[in-house]
Short mmCIF file of N, CA and C in Angstrom, two decimals:
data_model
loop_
_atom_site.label_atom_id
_atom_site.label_comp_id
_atom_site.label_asym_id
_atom_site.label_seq_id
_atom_site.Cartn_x
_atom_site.Cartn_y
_atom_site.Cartn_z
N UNK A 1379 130.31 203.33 86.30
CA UNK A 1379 130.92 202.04 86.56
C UNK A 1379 132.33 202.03 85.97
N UNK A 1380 133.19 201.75 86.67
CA UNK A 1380 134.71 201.17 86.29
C UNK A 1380 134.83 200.12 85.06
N UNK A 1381 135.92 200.48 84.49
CA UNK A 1381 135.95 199.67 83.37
C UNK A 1381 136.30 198.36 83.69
N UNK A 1382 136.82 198.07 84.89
CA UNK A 1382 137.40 196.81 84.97
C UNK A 1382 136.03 195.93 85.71
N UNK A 1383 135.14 196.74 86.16
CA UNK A 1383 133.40 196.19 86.81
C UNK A 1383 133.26 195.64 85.29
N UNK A 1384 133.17 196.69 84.06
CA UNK A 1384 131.86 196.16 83.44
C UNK A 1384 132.79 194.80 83.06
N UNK A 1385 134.43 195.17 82.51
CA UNK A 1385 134.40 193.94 82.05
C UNK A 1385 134.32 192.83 82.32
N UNK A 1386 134.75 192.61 84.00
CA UNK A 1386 134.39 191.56 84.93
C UNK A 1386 132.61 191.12 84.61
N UNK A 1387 132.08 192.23 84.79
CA UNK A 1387 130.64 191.36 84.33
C UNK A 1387 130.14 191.10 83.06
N UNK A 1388 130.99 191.45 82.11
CA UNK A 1388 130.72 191.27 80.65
C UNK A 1388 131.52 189.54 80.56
N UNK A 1389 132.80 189.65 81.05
CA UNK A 1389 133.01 187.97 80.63
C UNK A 1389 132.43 186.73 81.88
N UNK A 1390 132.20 187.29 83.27
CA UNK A 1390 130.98 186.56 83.88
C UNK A 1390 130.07 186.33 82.98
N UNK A 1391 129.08 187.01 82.68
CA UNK A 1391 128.12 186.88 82.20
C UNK A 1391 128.24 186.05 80.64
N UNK A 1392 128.87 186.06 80.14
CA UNK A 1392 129.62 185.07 78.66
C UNK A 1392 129.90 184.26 79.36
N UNK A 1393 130.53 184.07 80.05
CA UNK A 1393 130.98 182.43 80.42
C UNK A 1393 130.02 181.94 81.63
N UNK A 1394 129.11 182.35 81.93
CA UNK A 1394 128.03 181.85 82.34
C UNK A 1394 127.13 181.24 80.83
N UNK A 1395 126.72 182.33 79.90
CA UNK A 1395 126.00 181.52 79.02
C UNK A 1395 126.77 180.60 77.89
N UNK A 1396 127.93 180.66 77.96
CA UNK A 1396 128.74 179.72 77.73
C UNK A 1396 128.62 178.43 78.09
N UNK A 1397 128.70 178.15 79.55
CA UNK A 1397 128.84 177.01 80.64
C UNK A 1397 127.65 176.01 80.27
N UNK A 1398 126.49 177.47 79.84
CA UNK A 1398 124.87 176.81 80.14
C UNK A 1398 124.73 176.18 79.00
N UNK A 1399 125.14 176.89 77.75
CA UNK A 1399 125.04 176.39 76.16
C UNK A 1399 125.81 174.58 76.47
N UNK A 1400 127.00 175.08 76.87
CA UNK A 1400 127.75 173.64 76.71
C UNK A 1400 127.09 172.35 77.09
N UNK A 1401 126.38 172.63 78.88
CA UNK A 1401 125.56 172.20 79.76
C UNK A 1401 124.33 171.22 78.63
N UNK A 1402 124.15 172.40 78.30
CA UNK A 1402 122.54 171.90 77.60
C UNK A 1402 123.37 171.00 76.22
N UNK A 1403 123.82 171.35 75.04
CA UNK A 1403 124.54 170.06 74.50
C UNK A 1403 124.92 168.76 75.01
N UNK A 1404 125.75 169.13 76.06
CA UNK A 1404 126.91 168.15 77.14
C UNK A 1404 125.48 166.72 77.26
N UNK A 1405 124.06 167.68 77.64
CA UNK A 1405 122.89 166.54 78.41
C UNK A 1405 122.79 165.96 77.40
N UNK A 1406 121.81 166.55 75.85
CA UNK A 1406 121.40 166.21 75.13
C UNK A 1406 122.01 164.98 74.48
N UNK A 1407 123.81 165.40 74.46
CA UNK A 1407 124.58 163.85 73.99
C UNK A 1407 124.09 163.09 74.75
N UNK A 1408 124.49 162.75 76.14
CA UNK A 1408 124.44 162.20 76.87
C UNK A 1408 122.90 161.21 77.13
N UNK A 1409 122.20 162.14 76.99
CA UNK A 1409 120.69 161.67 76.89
C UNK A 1409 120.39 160.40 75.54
N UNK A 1410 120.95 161.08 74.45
CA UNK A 1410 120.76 160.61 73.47
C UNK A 1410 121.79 158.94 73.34
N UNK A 1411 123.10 159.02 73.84
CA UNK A 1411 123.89 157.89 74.41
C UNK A 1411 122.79 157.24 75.12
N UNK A 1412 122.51 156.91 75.99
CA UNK A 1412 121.83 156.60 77.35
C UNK A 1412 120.60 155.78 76.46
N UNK A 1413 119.73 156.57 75.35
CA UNK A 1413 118.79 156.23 75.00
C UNK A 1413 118.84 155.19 74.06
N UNK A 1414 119.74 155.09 73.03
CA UNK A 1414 120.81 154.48 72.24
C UNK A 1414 120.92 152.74 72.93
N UNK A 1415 122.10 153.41 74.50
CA UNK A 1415 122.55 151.95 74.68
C UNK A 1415 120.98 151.38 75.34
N UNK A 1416 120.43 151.87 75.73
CA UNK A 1416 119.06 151.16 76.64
C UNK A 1416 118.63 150.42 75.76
N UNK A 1417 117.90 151.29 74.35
CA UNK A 1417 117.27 150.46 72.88
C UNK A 1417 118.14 149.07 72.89
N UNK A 1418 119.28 149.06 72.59
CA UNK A 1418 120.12 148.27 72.07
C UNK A 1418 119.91 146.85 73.28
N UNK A 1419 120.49 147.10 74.00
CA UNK A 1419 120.06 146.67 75.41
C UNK A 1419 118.79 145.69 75.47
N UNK A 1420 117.82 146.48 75.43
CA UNK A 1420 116.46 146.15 75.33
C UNK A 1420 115.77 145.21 74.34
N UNK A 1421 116.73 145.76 72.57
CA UNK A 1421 116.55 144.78 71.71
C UNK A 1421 116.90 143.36 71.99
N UNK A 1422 117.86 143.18 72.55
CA UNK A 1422 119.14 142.02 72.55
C UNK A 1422 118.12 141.44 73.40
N UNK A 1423 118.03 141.65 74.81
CA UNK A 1423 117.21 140.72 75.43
C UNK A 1423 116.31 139.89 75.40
N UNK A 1424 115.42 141.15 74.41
CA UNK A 1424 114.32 140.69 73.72
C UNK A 1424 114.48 139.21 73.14
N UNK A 1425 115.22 139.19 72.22
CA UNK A 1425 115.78 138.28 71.15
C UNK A 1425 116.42 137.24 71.88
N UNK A 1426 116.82 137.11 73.02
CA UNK A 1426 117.39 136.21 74.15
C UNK A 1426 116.26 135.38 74.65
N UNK A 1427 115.37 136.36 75.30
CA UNK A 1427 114.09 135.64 75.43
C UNK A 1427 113.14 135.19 74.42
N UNK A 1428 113.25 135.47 73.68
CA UNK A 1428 112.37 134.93 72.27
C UNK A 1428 113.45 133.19 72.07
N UNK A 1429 114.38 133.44 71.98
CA UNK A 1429 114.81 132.29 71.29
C UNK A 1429 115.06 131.06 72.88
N UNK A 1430 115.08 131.64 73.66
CA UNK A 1430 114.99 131.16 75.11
C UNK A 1430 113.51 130.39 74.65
N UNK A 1431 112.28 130.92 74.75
CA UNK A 1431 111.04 130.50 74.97
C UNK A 1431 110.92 129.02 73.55
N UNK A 1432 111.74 130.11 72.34
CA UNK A 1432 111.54 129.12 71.30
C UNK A 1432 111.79 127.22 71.62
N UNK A 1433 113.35 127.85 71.99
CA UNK A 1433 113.87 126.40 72.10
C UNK A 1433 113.15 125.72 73.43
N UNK A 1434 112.61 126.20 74.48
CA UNK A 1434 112.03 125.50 75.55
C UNK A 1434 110.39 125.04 74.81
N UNK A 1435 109.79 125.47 74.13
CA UNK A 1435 108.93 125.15 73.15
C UNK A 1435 108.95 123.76 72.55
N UNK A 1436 110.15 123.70 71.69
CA UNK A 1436 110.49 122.55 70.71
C UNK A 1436 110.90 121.64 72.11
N UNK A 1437 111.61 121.50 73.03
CA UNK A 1437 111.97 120.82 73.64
C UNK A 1437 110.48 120.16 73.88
N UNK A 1438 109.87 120.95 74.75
CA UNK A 1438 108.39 120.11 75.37
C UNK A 1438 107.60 119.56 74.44
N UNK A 1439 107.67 119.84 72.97
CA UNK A 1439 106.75 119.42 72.14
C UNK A 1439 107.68 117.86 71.67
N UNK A 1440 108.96 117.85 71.28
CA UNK A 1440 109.42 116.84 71.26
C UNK A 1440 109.13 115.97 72.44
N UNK A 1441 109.23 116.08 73.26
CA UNK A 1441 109.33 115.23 74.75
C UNK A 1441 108.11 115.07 74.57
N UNK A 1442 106.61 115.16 74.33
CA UNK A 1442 105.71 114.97 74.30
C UNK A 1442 105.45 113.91 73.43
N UNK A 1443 105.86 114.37 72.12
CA UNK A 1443 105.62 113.86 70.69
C UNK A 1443 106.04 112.31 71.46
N UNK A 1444 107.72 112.06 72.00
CA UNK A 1444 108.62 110.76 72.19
C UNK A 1444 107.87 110.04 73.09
N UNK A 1445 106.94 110.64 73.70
CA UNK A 1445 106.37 110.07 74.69
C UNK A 1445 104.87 109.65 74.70
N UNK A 1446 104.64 110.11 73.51
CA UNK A 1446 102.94 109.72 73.12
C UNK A 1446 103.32 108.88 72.30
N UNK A 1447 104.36 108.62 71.30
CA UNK A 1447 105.07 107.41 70.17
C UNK A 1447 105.21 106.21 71.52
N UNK A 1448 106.14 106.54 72.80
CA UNK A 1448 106.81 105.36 73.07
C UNK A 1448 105.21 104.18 73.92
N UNK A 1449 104.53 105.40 73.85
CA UNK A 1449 103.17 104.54 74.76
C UNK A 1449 102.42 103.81 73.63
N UNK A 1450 102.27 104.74 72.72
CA UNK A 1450 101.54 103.83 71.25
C UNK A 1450 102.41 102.51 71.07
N UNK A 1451 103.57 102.53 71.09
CA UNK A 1451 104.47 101.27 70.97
C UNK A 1451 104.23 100.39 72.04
N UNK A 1452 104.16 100.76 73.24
CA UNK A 1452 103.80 99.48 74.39
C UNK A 1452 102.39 99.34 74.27
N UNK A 1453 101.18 99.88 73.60
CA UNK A 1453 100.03 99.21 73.07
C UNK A 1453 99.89 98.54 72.05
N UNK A 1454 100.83 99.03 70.89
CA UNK A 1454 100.64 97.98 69.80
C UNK A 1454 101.63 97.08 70.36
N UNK A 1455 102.43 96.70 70.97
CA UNK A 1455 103.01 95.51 71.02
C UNK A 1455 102.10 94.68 72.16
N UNK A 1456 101.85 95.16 73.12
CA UNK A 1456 101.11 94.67 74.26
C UNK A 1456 99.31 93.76 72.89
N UNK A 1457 99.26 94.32 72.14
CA UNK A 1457 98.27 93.66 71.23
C UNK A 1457 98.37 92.46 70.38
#
């Protein structure tokens, strides 16, 4: 083989497992980003809907409460 073959396939072959090394890092960030913002993402909402449900909670229980008081008041006065 010619010297200029092998070296052609000596730095092919390096910068092929070069490309692949980088490749496989390049995902792993990427993966690990991705997984990161989703969590984050996922937390927040969470906590959106929690305090969403909370306050629709207190609302109906007040509105209830004002409204079982304002009927007790038109019976004791109606007495």
């Amino acid at each position: 083989m010619r010297l200029r073959t092998k070296l052609l396939l000596a730095y092919l072959g390096l910068s092929i497992i070069l490309f692949t090394c980088g490749g496989v890092i390049a995902l792993q960030l990427v993966k690990r980003a991705v997984k990161s913002n989703i969590e984050s993402n996922l937390s927040n909402g969470t906590h959106a809907i929690i305090n969403l449900v909370k306050t629709a909670a207190q609302g109906s229980i007040k509105n209830y409460l004002r409204a079982v008081a304002e009927k007790n008041l038109e019976i004791a006065r109606a007495i």
